[in-house]
Amino acid sequence: GQDATELSTGTTLVAMEYKDGVVLAADTRTSTGTFVAVRVTDKLTPVTSHIMVCRSGSAADTQAMTDAVRNQLEWYEIEFGKPPPVHTAAHLFKNIGYDYRDQFTAGLICGGWDKDKGGQVYSIPIGGALMRQSVSIGGSGSTFLYGYIDAHYKKGMGKEECMELAKNAVTLAINRE
């Protein structure tokens, strides 16, 4: 039951894998009606020391999901004595997204690094699906970016190149909306 104003947040999220990690970027806007002011930390949220989530949709829903997953991952680390893999975090987000698909409006991108698979990006769209993607874009600003990302992202790019591309993509989306 969110109204349309809360959902048209004008958010742009970009996540991309490179050899040794992931680059995550988001614009800094949030709108509830006409008021726009929020720090970037509201969209890029740490889940563990090496996993972050990019949030779009209902802020309350994505916050509730993030708190629940963070809690489960803390238990994982206690139980197994090692940091959880990125795909474990992504699966937990997917499960909650699916279980609450009728109540929640949340689109997430989970990104992070672990020693088994390196940098990973997982897209968890509204409704609770899960896809690993070398590059993922989300939020309302993303519709403008598919062609741009397709043309410029190449597997095996370095960290600096990815950071530059992510920054350019977010800037393009903001200027376009």
C-alpha positions as CSV (number, residue, x, y, z in Angstrom):
1,G,0.0,0.0,0.0
2,Q,2.5,2.7,-1.0
3,D,1.2,5.7,-2.9
4,A,2.8,6.7,-6.3
5,T,4.7,9.7,-4.9
6,E,6.8,7.5,-2.6
7,L,7.8,5.2,-5.5
8,S,8.8,7.8,-8.1
9,T,11.9,8.5,-6.1
10,G,14.0,9.3,-9.1
11,T,16.6,6.9,-7.9
12,T,19.4,5.6,-10.1
13,L,21.5,2.7,-8.9
14,V,24.5,1.2,-10.7
15,A,26.5,-1.8,-9.7
16,M,29.3,-3.5,-11.6
17,E,31.8,-6.3,-11.1
18,Y,35.5,-5.9,-11.8
19,K,38.3,-8.4,-11.2
20,D,38.9,-7.7,-7.5
21,G,35.5,-6.4,-6.3
22,V,32.4,-4.4,-7.2
23,V,31.6,-0.7,-7.8
24,L,28.3,0.5,-6.5
25,A,26.9,4.0,-7.2
26,A,23.7,5.8,-6.5
27,D,22.4,9.4,-7.0
28,T,21.6,11.3,-3.8
29,R,17.9,12.2,-4.4
30,T,14.8,11.0,-2.8
31,S,11.4,12.5,-3.2
32,T,8.3,12.4,-1.2
33,G,6.1,14.7,-3.2
34,T,8.2,17.7,-3.9
35,F,10.7,17.5,-1.0
36,V,14.1,16.2,-2.1
37,A,16.9,15.7,0.4
38,V,18.7,12.6,1.5
39,R,22.2,11.4,1.8
40,V,23.6,8.7,-0.5
41,T,23.9,6.4,2.4
42,D,20.1,5.9,2.4
43,K,20.4,4.0,-0.9
44,L,23.7,2.2,-0.5
45,T,23.6,0.3,2.7
46,P,26.3,-2.0,4.2
47,V,25.0,-5.4,5.1
48,T,28.3,-6.9,6.3
49,S,31.9,-5.6,6.1
50,H,32.1,-6.9,2.5
51,I,28.5,-6.8,1.2
52,M,26.3,-3.8,0.4
53,V,22.8,-3.4,-1.0
54,C,21.5,-0.8,-3.3
55,R,17.9,0.0,-2.5
56,S,15.0,1.4,-4.6
57,G,11.3,1.4,-4.0
58,S,9.7,1.9,-0.6
59,A,12.4,3.1,1.9
60,A,10.5,1.4,4.8
61,D,10.3,-1.9,3.0
62,T,13.9,-2.0,1.9
63,Q,15.0,-1.0,5.3
64,A,13.0,-3.8,7.0
65,M,14.5,-6.3,4.5
66,T,18.0,-5.0,5.0
67,D,17.7,-5.2,8.8
68,A,16.4,-8.8,8.6
69,V,19.2,-9.9,6.3
70,R,21.9,-8.2,8.3
71,N,20.6,-10.1,11.4
72,Q,20.6,-13.5,9.6
73,L,24.1,-12.9,8.3
74,E,25.4,-12.1,11.8
75,W,24.1,-15.5,12.9
76,Y,25.7,-17.1,9.8
77,E,29.1,-15.7,10.8
78,I,28.7,-16.9,14.4
79,E,27.5,-20.4,13.3
80,F,30.1,-21.0,10.6
81,G,33.0,-18.8,12.0
82,K,33.6,-17.1,8.6
83,P,32.1,-14.2,6.6
84,P,29.0,-15.2,4.6
85,P,29.4,-15.5,0.8
86,V,27.7,-12.7,-1.3
87,H,25.3,-15.1,-2.9
88,T,24.0,-16.2,0.6
89,A,23.1,-12.5,1.3
90,A,21.5,-12.2,-2.2
91,H,19.4,-15.4,-1.6
92,L,18.2,-14.1,1.8
93,F,17.0,-10.8,0.1
94,K,15.4,-12.8,-2.7
95,N,13.5,-15.1,-0.1
96,I,12.1,-12.1,1.8
97,G,11.2,-10.3,-1.4
98,Y,9.3,-13.4,-2.6
99,D,7.7,-14.2,0.7
100,Y,6.4,-10.6,1.0
101,R,5.8,-10.0,-2.7
102,D,2.2,-8.9,-2.0
103,Q,3.2,-6.4,0.7
104,F,6.6,-5.1,-0.2
105,T,7.7,-2.7,-3.0
106,A,11.4,-3.2,-3.1
107,G,13.9,-3.6,-5.9
108,L,17.4,-4.4,-4.7
109,I,20.9,-4.9,-6.0
110,C,23.2,-6.9,-3.7
111,G,26.9,-6.5,-4.4
112,G,30.1,-7.6,-2.6
113,W,33.2,-9.6,-2.5
114,D,34.1,-13.0,-1.1
115,K,37.2,-15.1,-1.6
116,D,35.5,-17.9,-3.5
117,K,33.9,-15.9,-6.3
118,G,35.5,-12.4,-6.0
119,G,33.3,-9.4,-6.9
120,Q,29.6,-10.3,-7.5
121,V,26.5,-8.3,-8.3
122,Y,23.0,-9.8,-7.9
123,S,19.8,-8.2,-9.0
124,I,16.7,-8.8,-6.9
125,P,13.7,-7.2,-8.6
126,I,10.3,-6.6,-7.0
127,G,8.6,-9.9,-6.4
128,G,11.8,-11.8,-5.4
129,A,13.6,-13.2,-8.4
130,L,17.4,-13.4,-8.3
131,M,19.9,-12.9,-11.2
132,R,23.7,-12.6,-11.1
133,Q,24.8,-9.9,-13.5
134,S,28.2,-8.5,-14.2
135,V,26.5,-5.1,-14.3
136,S,23.1,-4.1,-12.9
137,I,21.2,-0.9,-13.0
138,G,18.1,-0.1,-11.0
139,G,15.7,2.6,-9.9
140,S,13.6,4.9,-12.1
141,G,16.6,6.5,-13.7
142,S,17.9,3.2,-15.1
143,T,15.6,3.1,-18.1
144,F,17.8,5.7,-19.8
145,L,21.0,3.8,-19.1
146,Y,20.7,0.3,-20.7
147,G,22.1,1.4,-24.0
148,Y,24.8,3.5,-22.5
149,I,25.9,0.7,-20.1
150,D,25.8,-1.9,-22.9
151,A,28.0,0.3,-25.1
152,H,30.6,1.1,-22.4
153,Y,30.8,-1.8,-19.9
154,K,33.3,-4.6,-20.8
155,K,34.1,-7.6,-18.7
156,G,37.5,-7.4,-17.2
157,M,37.5,-3.6,-16.7
158,G,39.6,-2.3,-13.9
159,K,38.3,-0.6,-10.7
160,E,39.1,3.0,-12.0
161,E,37.3,2.4,-15.3
162,C,34.3,1.0,-13.5
163,M,34.2,3.9,-11.1
164,E,34.3,6.4,-13.9
165,L,31.6,4.6,-15.9
166,A,29.3,4.3,-12.8
167,K,29.7,8.0,-12.1
168,N,29.0,9.0,-15.7
169,A,25.9,6.7,-15.8
170,V,24.4,8.2,-12.6
171,T,25.1,11.7,-13.8
172,L,23.5,11.0,-17.2
173,A,20.3,9.6,-15.5
174,I,20.0,12.6,-13.2
175,N,20.4,15.1,-16.1
176,R,17.9,13.1,-18.2
177,E,15.1,12.9,-15.6
